[in-house]
Amino acid sequence: MTEFDFTVLLIAYNEEKFLETCVEQVIENANSLNLKYEIVIVENGSSDKTFDIAKNLSKKFPFIVAVHLDKPSGTNAMRKGYTIATGKTVINLDVDLSTDMKHFKELIDYSKNYEIVTGSRYLDPSMVNRTLDRHYLSLVYNRIFIRGLLGSKILDNGCGFRAVKREIGYELYNKIKDDGFFGPNEFLIRAQRKGYEIKEFPVKWIENYRRVGPWKIFVTYVIPVTKLWINLTFKNDA
């Protein structure tokens, strides 16, 4: 089996409008840096034509792997991706390219010196373009629940623009019990408790479109935050 230096892991849920453009951008940026890489697309139980597009891309490019999950799940999709990945470092990014791809080289460069690298929408001088309700709810969620209750030192625990050493990602995502979309947040909490070297850097981030209302997302995330706090505080689940 060929081992690549990087695996670009794309979790795609109803991304028929964005997937092909995203892959084109990844290929353009990765080739410009002369990277030895593969792309793994985990189609996450979509109801549109996302998986058809993913399959066609995998036929067109031999370095692309496309897999399908029957049921949407952020954590399970990440587990599947890290199981398939052969790259020494796994790059995660949102398929709708919310994070400006001008930061791709920065992410790659930082990944050479840190075990985990994550983009930040709150670290100066980041630039964020999103609706006010989502912006302030996100700030409350990060400051009160993630940083206050769970003790995270990371300013932005929800940005999907990351680079992670494969072994670390595989280890931690297999420890995460929540099968929903809180997994990437819990990942950083567990990574900090393990003492891994983490680099957070500012990015330009644009909210391209909205799937779910901000209050619904907020309420949905409060439950797994509470469960994780109980597990870490009273059950010593590190």
PDB file of C-alpha atoms in Angstrom:
ATOM      1  CA  MET A   1       0.000   0.000   0.000  1.00  0.00           C
ATOM      2  CA  THR A   2       1.312   3.436  -0.935  1.00  0.00           C
ATOM      3  CA  GLU A   3       1.792   5.765   2.012  1.00  0.00           C
ATOM      4  CA  PHE A   4       1.299   9.431   1.263  1.00  0.00           C
ATOM      5  CA  ASP A   5       2.639  12.376   3.203  1.00  0.00           C
ATOM      6  CA  PHE A   6      -0.846  13.887   3.369  1.00  0.00           C
ATOM      7  CA  THR A   7      -4.435  12.704   3.217  1.00  0.00           C
ATOM      8  CA  VAL A   8      -7.022  15.401   2.534  1.00  0.00           C
ATOM      9  CA  LEU A   9     -10.149  14.136   4.281  1.00  0.00           C
ATOM     10  CA  LEU A  10     -13.437  15.592   3.048  1.00  0.00           C
ATOM     11  CA  ILE A  11     -16.614  14.817   5.001  1.00  0.00           C
ATOM     12  CA  ALA A  12     -19.420  15.464   2.524  1.00  0.00           C
ATOM     13  CA  TYR A  13     -23.067  15.752   3.553  1.00  0.00           C
ATOM     14  CA  ASN A  14     -25.402  17.073   0.827  1.00  0.00           C
ATOM     15  CA  GLU A  15     -22.523  18.867  -0.861  1.00  0.00           C
ATOM     16  CA  GLU A  16     -23.473  18.390  -4.523  1.00  0.00           C
ATOM     17  CA  LYS A  17     -23.093  22.137  -5.111  1.00  0.00           C
ATOM     18  CA  PHE A  18     -19.597  22.352  -3.648  1.00  0.00           C
ATOM     19  CA  LEU A  19     -17.801  19.005  -3.798  1.00  0.00           C
ATOM     20  CA  GLU A  20     -16.309  19.185  -7.277  1.00  0.00           C
ATOM     21  CA  THR A  21     -15.114  22.764  -6.811  1.00  0.00           C
ATOM     22  CA  CYS A  22     -13.606  21.843  -3.456  1.00  0.00           C
ATOM     23  CA  VAL A  23     -11.687  18.911  -4.945  1.00  0.00           C
ATOM     24  CA  GLU A  24     -10.424  21.106  -7.783  1.00  0.00           C
ATOM     25  CA  GLN A  25      -9.167  23.660  -5.244  1.00  0.00           C
ATOM     26  CA  VAL A  26      -7.466  20.973  -3.165  1.00  0.00           C
ATOM     27  CA  ILE A  27      -5.725  19.521  -6.221  1.00  0.00           C
ATOM     28  CA  GLU A  28      -4.593  22.949  -7.431  1.00  0.00           C
ATOM     29  CA  ASN A  29      -3.170  23.942  -4.041  1.00  0.00           C
ATOM     30  CA  ALA A  30      -1.615  20.566  -3.239  1.00  0.00           C
ATOM     31  CA  ASN A  31       0.038  20.314  -6.654  1.00  0.00           C
ATOM     32  CA  SER A  32       1.429  23.846  -6.351  1.00  0.00           C
ATOM     33  CA  LEU A  33       3.225  22.695  -3.191  1.00  0.00           C
ATOM     34  CA  ASN A  34       4.416  19.449  -4.803  1.00  0.00           C
ATOM     35  CA  LEU A  35       2.749  17.388  -2.091  1.00  0.00           C
ATOM     36  CA  LYS A  36       2.563  13.609  -2.091  1.00  0.00           C
ATOM     37  CA  TYR A  37      -1.108  13.264  -1.220  1.00  0.00           C
ATOM     38  CA  GLU A  38      -4.404  11.461  -1.575  1.00  0.00           C
ATOM     39  CA  ILE A  39      -7.987  12.652  -1.151  1.00  0.00           C
ATOM     40  CA  VAL A  40     -10.500  10.619   0.850  1.00  0.00           C
ATOM     41  CA  ILE A  41     -14.159  11.596   0.459  1.00  0.00           C
ATOM     42  CA  VAL A  42     -16.505  10.206   3.100  1.00  0.00           C
ATOM     43  CA  GLU A  43     -20.032  10.784   1.813  1.00  0.00           C
ATOM     44  CA  ASN A  44     -22.008  11.128   5.006  1.00  0.00           C
ATOM     45  CA  GLY A  45     -25.513   9.789   4.332  1.00  0.00           C
ATOM     46  CA  SER A  46     -26.513  12.495   1.862  1.00  0.00           C
ATOM     47  CA  SER A  47     -29.960  12.745   0.283  1.00  0.00           C
ATOM     48  CA  ASP A  48     -28.687  14.466  -2.878  1.00  0.00           C
ATOM     49  CA  LYS A  49     -26.182  13.434  -5.576  1.00  0.00           C
ATOM     50  CA  THR A  50     -23.065  13.927  -3.474  1.00  0.00           C
ATOM     51  CA  PHE A  51     -21.993  10.281  -3.597  1.00  0.00           C
ATOM     52  CA  ASP A  52     -22.485  10.076  -7.380  1.00  0.00           C
ATOM     53  CA  ILE A  53     -20.179  13.061  -7.766  1.00  0.00           C
ATOM     54  CA  ALA A  54     -17.678  11.535  -5.333  1.00  0.00           C
ATOM     55  CA  LYS A  55     -17.642   8.238  -7.256  1.00  0.00           C
ATOM     56  CA  ASN A  56     -17.098  10.034 -10.547  1.00  0.00           C
ATOM     57  CA  LEU A  57     -14.193  11.966  -9.056  1.00  0.00           C
ATOM     58  CA  SER A  58     -12.626   8.745  -7.767  1.00  0.00           C
ATOM     59  CA  LYS A  59     -12.842   7.262 -11.268  1.00  0.00           C
ATOM     60  CA  LYS A  60     -11.280  10.363 -12.795  1.00  0.00           C
ATOM     61  CA  PHE A  61      -8.408  10.659 -10.315  1.00  0.00           C
ATOM     62  CA  PRO A  62      -6.588   7.530  -9.066  1.00  0.00           C
ATOM     63  CA  PHE A  63      -5.536   9.286  -5.839  1.00  0.00           C
ATOM     64  CA  ILE A  64      -9.153   9.875  -4.762  1.00  0.00           C
ATOM     65  CA  VAL A  65     -11.056   7.356  -2.638  1.00  0.00           C
ATOM     66  CA  ALA A  66     -14.820   7.711  -2.136  1.00  0.00           C
ATOM     67  CA  VAL A  67     -16.849   5.839   0.482  1.00  0.00           C
ATOM     68  CA  HIS A  68     -20.498   6.009   1.540  1.00  0.00           C
ATOM     69  CA  LEU A  69     -22.069   5.988   4.999  1.00  0.00           C
ATOM     70  CA  ASP A  70     -25.756   5.159   5.324  1.00  0.00           C
ATOM     71  CA  LYS A  71     -26.403   7.454   8.289  1.00  0.00           C
ATOM     72  CA  PRO A  72     -25.095  10.998   8.833  1.00  0.00           C
ATOM     73  CA  SER A  73     -22.665  11.167  11.755  1.00  0.00           C
ATOM     74  CA  GLY A  74     -19.791  13.572  12.197  1.00  0.00           C
ATOM     75  CA  THR A  75     -17.791  11.309  14.491  1.00  0.00           C
ATOM     76  CA  ASN A  76     -18.362   8.092  12.543  1.00  0.00           C
ATOM     77  CA  ALA A  77     -17.420   9.842   9.321  1.00  0.00           C
ATOM     78  CA  MET A  78     -14.147  10.996  10.860  1.00  0.00           C
ATOM     79  CA  ARG A  79     -13.446   7.508  12.229  1.00  0.00           C
ATOM     80  CA  LYS A  80     -14.037   6.034   8.792  1.00  0.00           C
ATOM     81  CA  GLY A  81     -11.779   8.613   7.169  1.00  0.00           C
ATOM     82  CA  TYR A  82      -8.909   8.048   9.578  1.00  0.00           C
ATOM     83  CA  THR A  83      -9.257   4.287   9.124  1.00  0.00           C
ATOM     84  CA  ILE A  84      -8.899   4.619   5.349  1.00  0.00           C
ATOM     85  CA  ALA A  85      -6.263   7.382   5.320  1.00  0.00           C
ATOM     86  CA  THR A  86      -2.675   6.417   4.537  1.00  0.00           C
ATOM     87  CA  GLY A  87      -1.167   9.901   4.806  1.00  0.00           C
ATOM     88  CA  LYS A  88       1.138  10.654   7.723  1.00  0.00           C
ATOM     89  CA  THR A  89      -0.818  13.873   8.271  1.00  0.00           C
ATOM     90  CA  VAL A  90      -4.556  14.234   7.679  1.00  0.00           C
ATOM     91  CA  ILE A  91      -5.907  17.554   6.429  1.00  0.00           C
ATOM     92  CA  ASN A  92      -9.531  18.379   7.244  1.00  0.00           C
ATOM     93  CA  LEU A  93     -11.433  21.206   5.597  1.00  0.00           C
ATOM     94  CA  ASP A  94     -15.070  22.097   5.025  1.00  0.00           C
ATOM     95  CA  VAL A  95     -16.300  21.108   1.577  1.00  0.00           C
ATOM     96  CA  ASP A  96     -18.053  24.449   1.116  1.00  0.00           C
ATOM     97  CA  LEU A  97     -14.614  26.090   1.490  1.00  0.00           C
ATOM     98  CA  SER A  98     -15.740  28.319   4.344  1.00  0.00           C
ATOM     99  CA  THR A  99     -12.079  28.792   5.220  1.00  0.00           C
ATOM    100  CA  ASP A 100     -10.176  30.679   2.536  1.00  0.00           C
ATOM    101  CA  MET A 101      -7.840  28.296   0.703  1.00  0.00           C
ATOM    102  CA  LYS A 102      -5.105  30.929   0.811  1.00  0.00           C
ATOM    103  CA  HIS A 103      -4.414  29.415   4.252  1.00  0.00           C
ATOM    104  CA  PHE A 104      -3.744  25.937   2.835  1.00  0.00           C
ATOM    105  CA  LYS A 105       0.018  26.492   2.607  1.00  0.00           C
ATOM    106  CA  GLU A 106       0.087  27.842   6.167  1.00  0.00           C
ATOM    107  CA  LEU A 107      -1.698  24.728   7.376  1.00  0.00           C
ATOM    108  CA  ILE A 108       0.806  22.488   5.606  1.00  0.00           C
ATOM    109  CA  ASP A 109       3.791  24.469   6.885  1.00  0.00           C
ATOM    110  CA  TYR A 110       2.598  24.455  10.502  1.00  0.00           C
ATOM    111  CA  SER A 111       1.874  20.722  10.308  1.00  0.00           C
ATOM    112  CA  LYS A 112       5.594  20.056   9.916  1.00  0.00           C
ATOM    113  CA  ASN A 113       6.257  21.321  13.443  1.00  0.00           C
ATOM    114  CA  TYR A 114       3.057  20.538  15.365  1.00  0.00           C
ATOM    115  CA  GLU A 115       1.034  17.392  15.993  1.00  0.00           C
ATOM    116  CA  ILE A 116      -2.266  19.217  15.531  1.00  0.00           C
ATOM    117  CA  VAL A 117      -2.947  22.484  13.687  1.00  0.00           C
ATOM    118  CA  THR A 118      -6.328  24.204  13.681  1.00  0.00           C
ATOM    119  CA  GLY A 119      -7.680  27.356  12.094  1.00  0.00           C
ATOM    120  CA  SER A 120      -9.284  29.986  14.299  1.00  0.00           C
ATOM    121  CA  ARG A 121     -12.100  32.422  13.613  1.00  0.00           C
ATOM    122  CA  TYR A 122     -11.479  34.215  16.911  1.00  0.00           C
ATOM    123  CA  LEU A 123      -7.707  34.638  17.004  1.00  0.00           C
ATOM    124  CA  ASP A 124      -6.551  38.077  15.829  1.00  0.00           C
ATOM    125  CA  PRO A 125      -6.309  39.053  13.008  1.00  0.00           C
ATOM    126  CA  SER A 126      -8.864  36.516  11.729  1.00  0.00           C
ATOM    127  CA  MET A 127     -11.689  37.687   9.433  1.00  0.00           C
ATOM    128  CA  VAL A 128     -15.194  36.229   9.768  1.00  0.00           C
ATOM    129  CA  ASN A 129     -18.246  36.869   7.609  1.00  0.00           C
ATOM    130  CA  ARG A 130     -21.370  35.317   9.130  1.00  0.00           C
ATOM    131  CA  THR A 131     -24.780  36.365  10.475  1.00  0.00           C
ATOM    132  CA  LEU A 132     -24.764  38.089  13.862  1.00  0.00           C
ATOM    133  CA  ASP A 133     -26.971  35.498  15.570  1.00  0.00           C
ATOM    134  CA  ARG A 134     -24.650  32.644  14.624  1.00  0.00           C
ATOM    135  CA  HIS A 135     -21.567  34.703  15.474  1.00  0.00           C
ATOM    136  CA  TYR A 136     -22.668  35.557  19.015  1.00  0.00           C
ATOM    137  CA  LEU A 137     -24.089  32.117  19.765  1.00  0.00           C
ATOM    138  CA  SER A 138     -20.798  30.623  18.626  1.00  0.00           C
ATOM    139  CA  LEU A 139     -18.889  32.961  20.943  1.00  0.00           C
ATOM    140  CA  VAL A 140     -21.117  32.055  23.897  1.00  0.00           C
ATOM    141  CA  TYR A 141     -20.800  28.354  23.132  1.00  0.00           C
ATOM    142  CA  ASN A 142     -17.001  28.499  22.894  1.00  0.00           C
ATOM    143  CA  ARG A 143     -16.385  30.778  25.876  1.00  0.00           C
ATOM    144  CA  ILE A 144     -18.904  29.415  28.377  1.00  0.00           C
ATOM    145  CA  PHE A 145     -19.264  25.750  27.512  1.00  0.00           C
ATOM    146  CA  ILE A 146     -16.088  24.684  25.720  1.00  0.00           C
ATOM    147  CA  ARG A 147     -13.552  26.931  27.403  1.00  0.00           C
ATOM    148  CA  GLY A 148     -15.321  27.594  30.700  1.00  0.00           C
ATOM    149  CA  LEU A 149     -16.903  24.234  31.480  1.00  0.00           C
ATOM    150  CA  LEU A 150     -14.514  21.898  29.667  1.00  0.00           C
ATOM    151  CA  GLY A 151     -11.360  23.953  30.169  1.00  0.00           C
ATOM    152  CA  SER A 152     -10.219  24.242  26.558  1.00  0.00           C
ATOM    153  CA  LYS A 153      -7.354  26.660  25.936  1.00  0.00           C
ATOM    154  CA  ILE A 154      -8.197  26.815  22.228  1.00  0.00           C
ATOM    155  CA  LEU A 155     -10.158  29.923  21.216  1.00  0.00           C
ATOM    156  CA  ASP A 156     -12.054  28.238  18.367  1.00  0.00           C
ATOM    157  CA  ASN A 157     -12.862  24.565  18.888  1.00  0.00           C
ATOM    158  CA  GLY A 158     -15.285  24.297  15.978  1.00  0.00           C
ATOM    159  CA  CYS A 159     -13.288  25.386  12.934  1.00  0.00           C
ATOM    160  CA  GLY A 160     -13.103  22.541  10.414  1.00  0.00           C
ATOM    161  CA  PHE A 161      -9.742  23.601   8.944  1.00  0.00           C
ATOM    162  CA  ARG A 162      -7.181  21.276  10.559  1.00  0.00           C
ATOM    163  CA  ALA A 163      -4.074  19.170  10.144  1.00  0.00           C
ATOM    164  CA  VAL A 164      -3.671  16.152  12.421  1.00  0.00           C
ATOM    165  CA  LYS A 165      -1.083  13.390  12.616  1.00  0.00           C
ATOM    166  CA  ARG A 166      -2.910  10.286  11.444  1.00  0.00           C
ATOM    167  CA  GLU A 167      -2.139   8.120  14.484  1.00  0.00           C
ATOM    168  CA  ILE A 168      -3.430  10.816  16.837  1.00  0.00           C
ATOM    169  CA  GLY A 169      -6.633  11.322  14.869  1.00  0.00           C
ATOM    170  CA  TYR A 170      -7.258   7.587  14.730  1.00  0.00           C
ATOM    171  CA  GLU A 171      -6.641   7.211  18.470  1.00  0.00           C
ATOM    172  CA  LEU A 172      -8.812  10.091  19.633  1.00  0.00           C
ATOM    173  CA  TYR A 173     -11.753   9.669  17.270  1.00  0.00           C
ATOM    174  CA  ASN A 174     -12.025   6.064  18.425  1.00  0.00           C
ATOM    175  CA  LYS A 175     -12.324   7.301  22.021  1.00  0.00           C
ATOM    176  CA  ILE A 176     -15.129   9.749  21.269  1.00  0.00           C
ATOM    177  CA  LYS A 177     -18.506   8.397  22.354  1.00  0.00           C
ATOM    178  CA  ASP A 178     -20.778  11.023  20.809  1.00  0.00           C
ATOM    179  CA  ASP A 179     -21.788   9.929  17.307  1.00  0.00           C
ATOM    180  CA  GLY A 180     -23.183  13.306  16.312  1.00  0.00           C
ATOM    181  CA  PHE A 181     -21.430  16.410  15.046  1.00  0.00           C
ATOM    182  CA  PHE A 182     -19.856  17.401  18.371  1.00  0.00           C
ATOM    183  CA  GLY A 183     -16.940  15.029  17.685  1.00  0.00           C
ATOM    184  CA  PRO A 184     -14.470  17.578  16.233  1.00  0.00           C
ATOM    185  CA  ASN A 185     -14.983  19.762  19.333  1.00  0.00           C
ATOM    186  CA  GLU A 186     -14.458  16.828  21.688  1.00  0.00           C
ATOM    187  CA  PHE A 187     -11.384  15.877  19.667  1.00  0.00           C
ATOM    188  CA  LEU A 188      -9.577  19.090  20.641  1.00  0.00           C
ATOM    189  CA  ILE A 189     -10.619  18.738  24.290  1.00  0.00           C
ATOM    190  CA  ARG A 190      -9.156  15.231  24.461  1.00  0.00           C
ATOM    191  CA  ALA A 191      -6.058  16.256  22.508  1.00  0.00           C
ATOM    192  CA  GLN A 192      -5.289  18.988  25.046  1.00  0.00           C
ATOM    193  CA  ARG A 193      -5.771  16.610  27.969  1.00  0.00           C
ATOM    194  CA  LYS A 194      -3.336  14.211  26.299  1.00  0.00           C
ATOM    195  CA  GLY A 195      -0.756  16.974  26.021  1.00  0.00           C
ATOM    196  CA  TYR A 196      -0.399  16.983  22.238  1.00  0.00           C
ATOM    197  CA  GLU A 197       1.281  19.997  20.627  1.00  0.00           C
ATOM    198  CA  ILE A 198      -1.449  22.162  19.111  1.00  0.00           C
ATOM    199  CA  LYS A 199      -1.042  25.245  16.938  1.00  0.00           C
ATOM    200  CA  GLU A 200      -3.997  27.601  16.455  1.00  0.00           C
ATOM    201  CA  PHE A 201      -3.710  30.242  13.744  1.00  0.00           C
ATOM    202  CA  PRO A 202      -6.083  32.941  12.425  1.00  0.00           C
ATOM    203  CA  VAL A 203      -8.017  32.383   9.201  1.00  0.00           C
ATOM    204  CA  LYS A 204     -10.424  34.187   6.931  1.00  0.00           C
ATOM    205  CA  TRP A 205     -13.766  32.403   7.183  1.00  0.00           C
ATOM    206  CA  ILE A 206     -17.013  32.993   5.280  1.00  0.00           C
ATOM    207  CA  GLU A 207     -20.364  31.391   6.025  1.00  0.00           C
ATOM    208  CA  ASN A 208     -21.484  30.276   2.580  1.00  0.00           C
ATOM    209  CA  TYR A 209     -24.961  29.015   3.397  1.00  0.00           C
ATOM    210  CA  ARG A 210     -27.083  27.824   6.290  1.00  0.00           C
ATOM    211  CA  ARG A 211     -28.477  24.330   6.739  1.00  0.00           C
ATOM    212  CA  VAL A 212     -29.769  24.437  10.301  1.00  0.00           C
ATOM    213  CA  GLY A 213     -30.876  27.331  12.470  1.00  0.00           C
ATOM    214  CA  PRO A 214     -28.297  28.560  15.002  1.00  0.00           C
ATOM    215  CA  TRP A 215     -30.497  27.950  18.052  1.00  0.00           C
ATOM    216  CA  LYS A 216     -31.120  24.347  17.034  1.00  0.00           C
ATOM    217  CA  ILE A 217     -27.365  23.803  16.659  1.00  0.00           C
ATOM    218  CA  PHE A 218     -26.732  25.478  20.021  1.00  0.00           C
ATOM    219  CA  VAL A 219     -29.257  23.299  21.877  1.00  0.00           C
ATOM    220  CA  THR A 220     -28.060  20.147  20.105  1.00  0.00           C
ATOM    221  CA  TYR A 221     -24.479  20.759  21.243  1.00  0.00           C
ATOM    222  CA  VAL A 222     -25.307  21.504  24.895  1.00  0.00           C
ATOM    223  CA  ILE A 223     -26.225  17.860  25.588  1.00  0.00           C
ATOM    224  CA  PRO A 224     -22.929  16.280  24.437  1.00  0.00           C
ATOM    225  CA  VAL A 225     -20.978  19.061  26.180  1.00  0.00           C
ATOM    226  CA  THR A 226     -22.702  18.172  29.450  1.00  0.00           C
ATOM    227  CA  LYS A 227     -22.123  14.443  28.943  1.00  0.00           C
ATOM    228  CA  LEU A 228     -18.445  14.993  28.184  1.00  0.00           C
ATOM    229  CA  TRP A 229     -18.027  17.192  31.272  1.00  0.00           C
ATOM    230  CA  ILE A 230     -19.543  14.447  33.441  1.00  0.00           C
ATOM    231  CA  ASN A 231     -17.324  11.774  31.871  1.00  0.00           C
ATOM    232  CA  LEU A 232     -14.142  13.815  32.221  1.00  0.00           C
ATOM    233  CA  THR A 233     -14.910  15.154  35.694  1.00  0.00           C
ATOM    234  CA  PHE A 234     -16.457  12.206  37.510  1.00  0.00           C
ATOM    235  CA  LYS A 235     -15.484   9.159  35.460  1.00  0.00           C
ATOM    236  CA  ASN A 236     -11.892  10.160  34.677  1.00  0.00           C
ATOM    237  CA  ASP A 237     -12.494   9.395  30.997  1.00  0.00           C
ATOM    238  CA  ALA A 238      -9.352  10.937  29.517  1.00  0.00           C
TER     239      ALA A 238
END
